[in-house]
Structure formats: C-alpha cells, structure tokens
Short mmCIF file of C-alpha atoms and ligand atoms in Angstrom, two decimals:
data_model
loop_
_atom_site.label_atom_id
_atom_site.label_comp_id
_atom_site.label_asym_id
_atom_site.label_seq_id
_atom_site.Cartn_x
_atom_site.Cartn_y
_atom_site.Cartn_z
CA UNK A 1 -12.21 200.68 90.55
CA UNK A 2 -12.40 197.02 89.68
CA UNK A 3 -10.03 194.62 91.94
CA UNK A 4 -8.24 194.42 88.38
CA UNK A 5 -6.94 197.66 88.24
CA UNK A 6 -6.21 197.55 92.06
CA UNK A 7 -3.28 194.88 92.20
CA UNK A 8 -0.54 196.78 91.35
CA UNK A 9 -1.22 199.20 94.49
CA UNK A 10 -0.94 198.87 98.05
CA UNK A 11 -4.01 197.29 100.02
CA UNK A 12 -5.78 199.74 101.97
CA UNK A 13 -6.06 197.31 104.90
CA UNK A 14 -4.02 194.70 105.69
CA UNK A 15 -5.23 191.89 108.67
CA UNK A 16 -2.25 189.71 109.73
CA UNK A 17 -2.86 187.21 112.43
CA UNK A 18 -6.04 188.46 114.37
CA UNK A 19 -6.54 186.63 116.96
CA UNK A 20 -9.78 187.31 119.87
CA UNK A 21 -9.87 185.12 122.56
CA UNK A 22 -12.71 184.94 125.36
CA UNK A 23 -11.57 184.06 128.97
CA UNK A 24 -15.08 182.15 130.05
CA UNK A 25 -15.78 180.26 133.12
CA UNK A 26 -15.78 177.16 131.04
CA UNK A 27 -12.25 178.13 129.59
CA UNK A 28 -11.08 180.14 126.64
CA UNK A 29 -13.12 180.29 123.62
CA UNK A 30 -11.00 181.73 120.59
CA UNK A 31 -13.52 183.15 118.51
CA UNK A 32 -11.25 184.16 115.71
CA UNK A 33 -8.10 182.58 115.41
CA UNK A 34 -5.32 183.64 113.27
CA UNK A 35 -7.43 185.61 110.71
CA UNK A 36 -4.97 187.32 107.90
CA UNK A 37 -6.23 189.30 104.90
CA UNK A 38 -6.09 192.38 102.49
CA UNK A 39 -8.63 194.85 101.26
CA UNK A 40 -7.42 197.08 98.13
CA UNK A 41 -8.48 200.25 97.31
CA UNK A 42 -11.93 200.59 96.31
CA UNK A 43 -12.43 196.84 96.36
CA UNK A 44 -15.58 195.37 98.38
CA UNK A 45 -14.66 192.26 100.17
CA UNK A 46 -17.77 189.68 101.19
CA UNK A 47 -16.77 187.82 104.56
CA UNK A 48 -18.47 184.75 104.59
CA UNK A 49 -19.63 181.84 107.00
CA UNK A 50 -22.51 180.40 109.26
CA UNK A 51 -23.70 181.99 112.28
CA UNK A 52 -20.88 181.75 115.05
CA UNK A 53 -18.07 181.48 112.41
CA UNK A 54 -16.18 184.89 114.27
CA UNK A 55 -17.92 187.50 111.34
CA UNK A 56 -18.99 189.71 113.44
CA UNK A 57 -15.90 189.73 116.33
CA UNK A 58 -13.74 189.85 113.55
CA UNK A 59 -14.92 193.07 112.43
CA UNK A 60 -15.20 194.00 116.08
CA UNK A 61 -11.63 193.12 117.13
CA UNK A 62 -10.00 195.02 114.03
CA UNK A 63 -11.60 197.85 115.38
CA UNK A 64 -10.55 197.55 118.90
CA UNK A 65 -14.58 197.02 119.98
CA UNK A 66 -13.86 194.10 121.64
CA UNK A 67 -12.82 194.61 125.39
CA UNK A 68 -12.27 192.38 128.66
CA UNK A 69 -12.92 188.77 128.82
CA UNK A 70 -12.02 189.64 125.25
CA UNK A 71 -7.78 189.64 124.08
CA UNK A 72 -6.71 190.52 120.54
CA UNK A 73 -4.12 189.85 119.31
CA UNK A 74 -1.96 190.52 115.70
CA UNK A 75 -1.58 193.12 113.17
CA UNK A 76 -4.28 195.59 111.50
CA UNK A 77 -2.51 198.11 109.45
CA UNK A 78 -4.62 201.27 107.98
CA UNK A 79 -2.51 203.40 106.09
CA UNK A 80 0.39 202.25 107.50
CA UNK A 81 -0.47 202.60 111.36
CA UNK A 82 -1.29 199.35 113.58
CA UNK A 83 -4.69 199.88 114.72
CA UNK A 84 -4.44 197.69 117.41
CA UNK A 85 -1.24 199.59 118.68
CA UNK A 86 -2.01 203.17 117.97
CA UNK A 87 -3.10 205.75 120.77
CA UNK A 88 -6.48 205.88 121.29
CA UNK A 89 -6.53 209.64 120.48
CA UNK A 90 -5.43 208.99 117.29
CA UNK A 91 -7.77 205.65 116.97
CA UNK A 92 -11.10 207.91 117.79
CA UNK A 93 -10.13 209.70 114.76
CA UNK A 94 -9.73 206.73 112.52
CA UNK A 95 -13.33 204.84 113.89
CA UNK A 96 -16.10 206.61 113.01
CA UNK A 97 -13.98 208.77 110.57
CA UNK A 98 -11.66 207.48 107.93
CA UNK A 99 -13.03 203.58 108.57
CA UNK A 100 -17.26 203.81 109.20
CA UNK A 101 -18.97 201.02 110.49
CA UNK A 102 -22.87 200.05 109.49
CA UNK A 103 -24.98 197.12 111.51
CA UNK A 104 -27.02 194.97 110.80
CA UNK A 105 -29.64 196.69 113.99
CA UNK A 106 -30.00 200.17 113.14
CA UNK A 107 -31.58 201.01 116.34
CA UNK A 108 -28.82 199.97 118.20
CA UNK A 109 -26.55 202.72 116.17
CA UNK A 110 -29.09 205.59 116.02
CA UNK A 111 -29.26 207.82 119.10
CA UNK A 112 -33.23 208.02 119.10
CA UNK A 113 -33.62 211.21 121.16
CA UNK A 114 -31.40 213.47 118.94
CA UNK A 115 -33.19 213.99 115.54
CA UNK A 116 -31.29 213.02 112.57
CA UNK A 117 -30.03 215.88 111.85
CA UNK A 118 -27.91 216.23 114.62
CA UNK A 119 -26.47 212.94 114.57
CA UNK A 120 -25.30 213.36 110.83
CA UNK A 121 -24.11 217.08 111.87
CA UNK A 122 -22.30 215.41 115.12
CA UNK A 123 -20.25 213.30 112.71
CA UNK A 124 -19.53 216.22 109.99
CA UNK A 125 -18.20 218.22 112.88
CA UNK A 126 -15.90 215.57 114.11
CA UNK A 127 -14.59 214.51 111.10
CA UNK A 128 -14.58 217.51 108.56
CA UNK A 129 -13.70 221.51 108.40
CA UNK A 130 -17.03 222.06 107.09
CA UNK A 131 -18.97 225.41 108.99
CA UNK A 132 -22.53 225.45 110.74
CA UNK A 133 -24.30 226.13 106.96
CA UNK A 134 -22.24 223.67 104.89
CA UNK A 135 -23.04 221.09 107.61
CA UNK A 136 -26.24 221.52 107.17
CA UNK A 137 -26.52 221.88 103.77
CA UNK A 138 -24.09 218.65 103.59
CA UNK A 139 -26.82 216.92 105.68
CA UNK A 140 -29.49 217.43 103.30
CA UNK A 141 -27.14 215.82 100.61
CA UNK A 142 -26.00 212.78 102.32
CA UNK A 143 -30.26 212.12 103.24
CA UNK A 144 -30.74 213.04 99.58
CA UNK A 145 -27.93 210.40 98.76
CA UNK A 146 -28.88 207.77 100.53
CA UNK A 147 -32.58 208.08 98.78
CA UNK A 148 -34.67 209.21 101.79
CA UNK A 149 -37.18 211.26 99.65
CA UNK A 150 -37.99 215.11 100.54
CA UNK A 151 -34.45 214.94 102.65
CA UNK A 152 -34.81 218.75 103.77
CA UNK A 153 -37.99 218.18 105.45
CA UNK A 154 -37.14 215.16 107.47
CA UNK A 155 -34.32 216.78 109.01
CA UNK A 156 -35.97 217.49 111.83
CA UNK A 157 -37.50 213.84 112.42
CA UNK A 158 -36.49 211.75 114.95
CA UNK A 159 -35.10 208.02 114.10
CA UNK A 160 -38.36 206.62 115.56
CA UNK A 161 -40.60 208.44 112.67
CA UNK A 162 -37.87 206.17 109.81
CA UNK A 163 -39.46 202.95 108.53
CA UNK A 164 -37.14 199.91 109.59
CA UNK A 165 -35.49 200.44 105.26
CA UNK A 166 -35.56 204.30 106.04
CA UNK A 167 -33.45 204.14 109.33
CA UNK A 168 -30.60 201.48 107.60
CA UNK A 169 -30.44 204.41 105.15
CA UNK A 170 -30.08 207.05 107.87
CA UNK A 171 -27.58 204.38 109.71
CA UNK A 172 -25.70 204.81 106.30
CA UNK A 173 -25.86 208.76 105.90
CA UNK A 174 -24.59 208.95 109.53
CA UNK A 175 -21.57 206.61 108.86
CA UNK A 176 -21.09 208.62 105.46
CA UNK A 177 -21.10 211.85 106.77
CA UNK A 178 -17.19 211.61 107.94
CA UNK A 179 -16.15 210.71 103.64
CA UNK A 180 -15.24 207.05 105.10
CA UNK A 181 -11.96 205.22 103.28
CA UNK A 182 -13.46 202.02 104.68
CA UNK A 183 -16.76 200.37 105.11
CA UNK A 184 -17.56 198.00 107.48
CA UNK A 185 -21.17 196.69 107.10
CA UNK A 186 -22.22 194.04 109.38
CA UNK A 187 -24.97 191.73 107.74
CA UNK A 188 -26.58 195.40 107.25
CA UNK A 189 -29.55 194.24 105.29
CA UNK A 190 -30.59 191.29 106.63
CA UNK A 191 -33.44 192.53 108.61
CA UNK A 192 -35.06 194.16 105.79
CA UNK A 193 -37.15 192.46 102.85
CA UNK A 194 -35.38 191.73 99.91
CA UNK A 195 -36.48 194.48 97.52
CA UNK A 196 -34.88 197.29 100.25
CA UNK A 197 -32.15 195.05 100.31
CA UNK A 198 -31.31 195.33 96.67
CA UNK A 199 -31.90 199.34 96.86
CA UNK A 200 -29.41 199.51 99.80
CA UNK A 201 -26.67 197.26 98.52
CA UNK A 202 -27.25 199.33 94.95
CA UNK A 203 -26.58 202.07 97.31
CA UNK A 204 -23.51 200.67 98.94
CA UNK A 205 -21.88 200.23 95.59
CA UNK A 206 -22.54 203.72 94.45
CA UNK A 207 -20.87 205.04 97.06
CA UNK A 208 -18.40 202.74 96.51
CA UNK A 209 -17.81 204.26 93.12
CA UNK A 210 -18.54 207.87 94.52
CA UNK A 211 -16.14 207.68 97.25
CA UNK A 212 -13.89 205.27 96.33
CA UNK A 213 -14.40 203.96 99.42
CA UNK A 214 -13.32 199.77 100.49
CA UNK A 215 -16.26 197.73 102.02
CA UNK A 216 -15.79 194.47 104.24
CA UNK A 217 -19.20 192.78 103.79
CA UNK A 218 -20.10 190.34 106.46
CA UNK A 219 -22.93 188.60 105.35
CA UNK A 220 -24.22 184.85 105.06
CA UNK A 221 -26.28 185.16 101.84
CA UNK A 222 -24.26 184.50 99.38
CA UNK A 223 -26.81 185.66 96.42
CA UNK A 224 -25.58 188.74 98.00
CA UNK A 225 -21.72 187.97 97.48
CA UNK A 226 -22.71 187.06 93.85
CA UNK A 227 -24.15 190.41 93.46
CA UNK A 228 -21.81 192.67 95.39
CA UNK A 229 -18.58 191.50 96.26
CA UNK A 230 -15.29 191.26 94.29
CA UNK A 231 -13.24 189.04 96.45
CA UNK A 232 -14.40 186.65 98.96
CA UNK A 233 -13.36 185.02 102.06
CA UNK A 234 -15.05 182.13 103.91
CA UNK A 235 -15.04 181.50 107.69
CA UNK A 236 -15.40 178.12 109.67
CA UNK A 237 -14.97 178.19 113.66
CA UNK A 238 -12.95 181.18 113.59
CA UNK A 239 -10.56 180.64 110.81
CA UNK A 240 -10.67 181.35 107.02
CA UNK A 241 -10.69 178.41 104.97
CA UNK A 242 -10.96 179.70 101.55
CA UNK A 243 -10.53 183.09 99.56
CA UNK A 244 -10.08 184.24 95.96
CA UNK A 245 -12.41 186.45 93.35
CA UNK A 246 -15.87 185.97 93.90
CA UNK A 247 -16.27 184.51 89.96
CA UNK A 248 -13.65 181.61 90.79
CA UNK A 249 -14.36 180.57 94.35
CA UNK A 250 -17.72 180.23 92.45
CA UNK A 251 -16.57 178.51 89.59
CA UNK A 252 -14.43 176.04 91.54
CA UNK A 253 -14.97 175.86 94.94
CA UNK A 254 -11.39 174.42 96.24
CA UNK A 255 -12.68 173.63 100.28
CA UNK A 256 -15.49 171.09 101.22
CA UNK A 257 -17.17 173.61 103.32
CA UNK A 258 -17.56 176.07 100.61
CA UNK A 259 -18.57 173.45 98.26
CA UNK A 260 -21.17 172.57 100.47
CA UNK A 261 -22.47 176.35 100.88
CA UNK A 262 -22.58 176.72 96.89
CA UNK A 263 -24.41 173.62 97.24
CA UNK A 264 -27.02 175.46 98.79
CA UNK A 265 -27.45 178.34 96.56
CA UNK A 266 -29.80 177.23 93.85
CA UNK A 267 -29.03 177.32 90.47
CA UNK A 268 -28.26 180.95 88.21
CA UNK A 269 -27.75 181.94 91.78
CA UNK A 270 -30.48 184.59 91.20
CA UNK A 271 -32.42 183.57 95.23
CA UNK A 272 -31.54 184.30 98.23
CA UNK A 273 -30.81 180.85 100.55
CA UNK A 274 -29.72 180.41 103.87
CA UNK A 275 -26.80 178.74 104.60
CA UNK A 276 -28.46 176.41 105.97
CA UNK A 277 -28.00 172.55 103.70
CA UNK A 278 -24.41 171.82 104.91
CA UNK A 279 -25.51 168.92 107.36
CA UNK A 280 -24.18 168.26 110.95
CA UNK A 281 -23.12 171.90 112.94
CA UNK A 282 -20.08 173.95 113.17
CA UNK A 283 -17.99 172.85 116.46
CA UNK A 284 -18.42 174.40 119.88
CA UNK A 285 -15.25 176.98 120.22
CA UNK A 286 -14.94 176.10 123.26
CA UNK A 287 -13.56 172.74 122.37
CA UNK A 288 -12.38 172.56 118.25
CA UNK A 289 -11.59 169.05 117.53
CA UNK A 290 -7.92 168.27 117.01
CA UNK A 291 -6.86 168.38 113.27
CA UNK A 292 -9.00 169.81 110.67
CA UNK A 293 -12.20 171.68 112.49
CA UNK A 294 -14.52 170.87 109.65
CA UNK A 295 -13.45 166.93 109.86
CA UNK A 296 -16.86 165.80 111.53
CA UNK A 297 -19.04 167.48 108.63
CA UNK A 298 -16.77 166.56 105.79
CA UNK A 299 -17.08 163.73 103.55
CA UNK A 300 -13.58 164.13 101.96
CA UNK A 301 -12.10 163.53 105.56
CA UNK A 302 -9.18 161.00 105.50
CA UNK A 303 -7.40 159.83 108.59
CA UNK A 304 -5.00 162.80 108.20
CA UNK A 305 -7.96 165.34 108.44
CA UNK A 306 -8.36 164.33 112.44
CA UNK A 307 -4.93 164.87 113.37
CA UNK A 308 -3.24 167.70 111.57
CA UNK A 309 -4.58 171.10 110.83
CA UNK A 310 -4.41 172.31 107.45
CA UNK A 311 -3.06 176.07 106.83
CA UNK A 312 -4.56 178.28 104.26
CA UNK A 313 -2.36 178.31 101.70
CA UNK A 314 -1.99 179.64 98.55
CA UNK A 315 -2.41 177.16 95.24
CA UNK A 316 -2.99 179.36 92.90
CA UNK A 317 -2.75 183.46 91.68
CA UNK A 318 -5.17 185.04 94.16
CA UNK A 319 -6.90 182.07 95.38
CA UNK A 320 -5.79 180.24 98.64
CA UNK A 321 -7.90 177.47 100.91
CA UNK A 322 -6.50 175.05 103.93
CA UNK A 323 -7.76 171.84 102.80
CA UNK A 324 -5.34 168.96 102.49
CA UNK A 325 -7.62 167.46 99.65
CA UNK A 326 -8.60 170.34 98.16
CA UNK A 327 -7.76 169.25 94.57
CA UNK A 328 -9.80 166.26 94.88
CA UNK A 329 -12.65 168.72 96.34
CA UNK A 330 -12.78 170.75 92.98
CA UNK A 331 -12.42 168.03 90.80
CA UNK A 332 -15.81 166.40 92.27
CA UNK A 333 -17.75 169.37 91.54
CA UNK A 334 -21.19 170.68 92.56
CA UNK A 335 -22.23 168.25 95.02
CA UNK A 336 -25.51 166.14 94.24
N1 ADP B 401 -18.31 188.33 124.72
C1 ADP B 401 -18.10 187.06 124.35
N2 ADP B 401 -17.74 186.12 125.27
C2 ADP B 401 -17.50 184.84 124.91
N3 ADP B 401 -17.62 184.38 123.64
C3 ADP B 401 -18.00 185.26 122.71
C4 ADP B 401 -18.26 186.63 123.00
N4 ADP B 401 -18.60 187.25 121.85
C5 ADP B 401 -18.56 186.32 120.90
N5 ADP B 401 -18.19 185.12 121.39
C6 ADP B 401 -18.00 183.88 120.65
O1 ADP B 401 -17.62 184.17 119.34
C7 ADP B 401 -18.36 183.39 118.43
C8 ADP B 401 -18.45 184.09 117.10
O2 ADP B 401 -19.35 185.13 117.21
P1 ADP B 401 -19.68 186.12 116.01
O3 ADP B 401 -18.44 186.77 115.51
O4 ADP B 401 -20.74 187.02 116.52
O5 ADP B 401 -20.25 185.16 114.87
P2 ADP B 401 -20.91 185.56 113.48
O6 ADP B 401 -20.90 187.05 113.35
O7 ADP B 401 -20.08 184.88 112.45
O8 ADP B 401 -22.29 184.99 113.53
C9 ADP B 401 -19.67 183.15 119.13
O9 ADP B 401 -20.27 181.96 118.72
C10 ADP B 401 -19.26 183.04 120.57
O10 ADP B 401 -18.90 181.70 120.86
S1 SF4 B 402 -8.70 168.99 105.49
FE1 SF4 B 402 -9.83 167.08 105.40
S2 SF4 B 402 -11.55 167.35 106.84
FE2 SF4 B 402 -10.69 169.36 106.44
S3 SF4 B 402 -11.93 170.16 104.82
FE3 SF4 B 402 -10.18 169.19 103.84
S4 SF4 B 402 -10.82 167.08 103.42
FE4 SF4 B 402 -12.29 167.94 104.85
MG1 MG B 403 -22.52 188.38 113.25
#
C-alpha cells in the first residue's frame, strides 16, 4: 500500500512526546527529546540523522529497551494501547511478536549455540498456533523467503556456518517468523557490501508488500531513503527537525541541516555517501546550546537562532520542519 492510499486510515503507530533521558555523572544527557510521529499502515518510514542524533535510543525507548540511568517519557500507542504503560505481560507479547525488531549486528541477535532452526521455531511457538510439523515446515519457508538457498538443508546449521549477508537474512527470518505488524530495522545493512544491501532492502520491501507490514528505517544513507522509504524524518541532537514524503523533503529541503545532508548526496542520487560534508559537529547532549541546537553549524543563523528554540511545525500538507528561516532555506536551494 502506497502512503497515498494510507491517509484516510488510522496510523498504525503513533509517537507523541518521547522523551529518554540519561542520569550521568556529568549530569543528564537527553538523548531524545520530545520526539512525536506517525507510521501508517504498510508505510516504511526512513529515520534519519548523523551518528549520535538519538536513532537508535529512539527505537530503543519506544520499545521499552531502554532501562536505568535511562527515563522515558511520553506516549507510544500500538493499536490503541500505550506501550510505555501497558503490563509487561502483555508488552512481551507485542515485542518480538506483533512489532519485530532487526539490527544492524546480527551476531548480537542470533543465539549462536541453538541452530537456526530452533531460534525461528522458538519465535513461531511464541507467537503463532502453528503445531510441531507446520513449524517446521513454516521454517523452511521463511529461510526460503528470505533467499537463503537450499533452506531445508541448512536447518540444522548453526549461525556461525551463515556468511555475515546470510546471517542478516536469518536475523530477518527470525524476526519474521511471529507475521510482524511493525518493523523496526536498525541501520540493518550497513555492515554488509552494497550489492547484499540492495538484495536485503529488496527483501524488506517484499515483505512489506507480503505482509503488509510498517517499517521504521533508521539509517544514515540516504541513497537508501531514496530507494526505500516513503516518508522521512530527520534527527539533530535528539529532536526531529524536518519530515514530509521522501520525493518533497528531496525536492525542497525546508531545514538547513537537511539541506546540508542532500548536499552531500551526489547528483541522480544513484551512490551511496556518508553523511559526512555538513561541516563543524553535532553538539555534545550533555550541554545543547540555548536556542536553536543546529545554530553553530548553520549559515542561515540570525541573532534569533541563539536564543529561542524553534518547534517543528507544520507549513505545509504533510511536511513540517522547526526552522525559523526555513522559507528562506528552500528558496536558496542546493547548496554550492
Ligand atoms: N546508556 C547511555 N547512557 C548515557 N548516554 C547514552 C546512553 N545511550 C545512549 N546515550 C546517548 O544518546 C546519544 C544518541 O545515541 P544513539 O541513539 O545510539 O545515536 P544514533 O543511533 O543516532 O547514532 C549518544 O550519543 C549518547 O550521548
Ligand atoms: S532556526 Fe536558525 S539556526 Fe536553526 S536551523 Fe533555522 S536558521 Fe539555522
Ligand atoms: Mg544507532
């Protein structure tokens, strides 16, 4: 289903507010700090943003993965039920179940002295009515599925005898195995070279389509946005500064951060860069400067800028940034 055909129904998951702060010896560090958005049905959201931005504690923190120094605070609603609320009875059913979660390390996900087998049938049992036989025979699909070639016979393997490509797909059978409503996938190809990135992101999709199934896509390639995502939403120091449909944020980038990591993708898009051209660093979150956070790397910055914070807002249908010179931002266009 194309995010299109999706606004008219209600979002599958809803963010409002998430908050995660760190208690540290050197004070609190607020990794993600008021973090509000929507994921429709069957729509694959890219979360964008440099290393440090909160990607990855986001994703943790809607889960309820994040525990002491760590606080969260705010709203996740799945199906109506506030993840962050609900028993965790009924929250073991959810992770791991109805919402599946993929990494970017596979070995940190597979259990490597149960075969494969087992770890797929583990998740069948805990998730679906299926009997000893179907499991089994349901394990042979998913490996099939995911493109791990003569799937029957390598069963039996152990995650150890899976190239680095072959054990992401396993990763991905595993989190499958429960018929997942949501995807969470963690920068899950990063470690791989690019043409096993393209065959697992293919394969993302078509499951997508197969299971009409919503993905939240943390990743900081944004050839990979281009090429996967329908919506996107970019994150400085712990805070989304810009979202809307992947074709306009790309058409008309409305925040100077964002401008700056289009900047860096090189023209037709078609190669993979690092986000890496945007000069100066993000701030320490430990200490955010007063005002606007991206102030000290911006060259729109106006006196303004380094005293009051801009909020995302929205400026136009489906599109929303917290810049307070955001119209001057797209009118400049691509930066030099
Ligand atoms: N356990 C922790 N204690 C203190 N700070 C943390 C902890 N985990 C993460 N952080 C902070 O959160 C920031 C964002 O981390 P992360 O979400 O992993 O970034 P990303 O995935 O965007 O690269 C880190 O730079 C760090 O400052
Ligand atoms: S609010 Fe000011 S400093 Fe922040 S991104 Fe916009 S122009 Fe730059
Ligand atoms: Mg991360």
């Amino acid at each position: 289903m194309s995010a299109a055909e999706a606004v008219s129904i209600e979002p599958a998951l809803s963010v409002d507010r998430l908050t995660t702060v760190f208690r540290t010896a050197s004070g609190p560090v607020t990794a993600v700090d008021g973090v509000s958005f929507d994921v429709m049905p069957g729509e694959v959201l890219g979360l964008v943003g440099e290393s440090g931005s909160g990607k990855s504690v986001t994703l943790r923190s809607l889960m309820r993965l994040v525990h002491a120094p760590g606080e969260v605070t705010g709203r996740v609603l799945w199906r109506g039920q506030d993840l962050l609320s609900m028993p965790a009875r009924a929250l073991r059913r959810v992770r791991g179940g109805e919402i599946a979660m993929i990494f970017q390390e596979p070995t940190t996900a597979l259990n490597p002295v149960l075969p494969v087998r087992m770890q797929i049938e583990e998740n069948l049992a805990a998730h679906t009515a299926l009997d000893k036989r179907q499991r089994r025979k349901r394990a042979i699909e998913l490996l099939d599925l995911v493109g791990i070639p003569a799937a029957e016979r390598r069963l039996d393997d152990y995650p150890h005898q899976f190239s680095g490509g072959m054990k992401q797909r396993v990763m991905i059978a595993i989190a499958l195995a429960s018929d997942p409503k949501l995807l969470l996938a963690d920068e899950p190809t990063t470690a791989l070279d690019v043409t096993i990135q393209d065959q697992i992101l293919k394969l993302i999709l078509d499951l997508r389509d197969e299971f009409a199934m919503s993905v939240v896509f943390v990743t900081h390639d944004l050839g990979v946005v281009a090429g996967t995502c329908d919506r996107m939403a970019v994150m400085y120091a712990g805070r989304i500064v810009e979202s809307g449909s992947v074709a306009d944020v790309f058409a008309e980038p409305h925040h100077p951060y964002t401008r700056g990591l289009l900047g860096s993708v090189p023209r037709g898009g078609a190669e993979r860069t690092m986000l890496t051209s945007i000069e100066g660093t993000p701030p320490s979150l430990a200490a955010i400067p007063p005002g606007c956070a991206f102030a000290p790397r911006c060259g729109f910055a106006t006196a303004r800028c380094r005293e009051e914070r801009p909020v995302l807002d929205p400026f136009a249908p489906g599109r929303m940034v917290s810049c307070f010179h955001h119209q001057r931002v797209a009118s400049a266009g691509a930066p030099a």
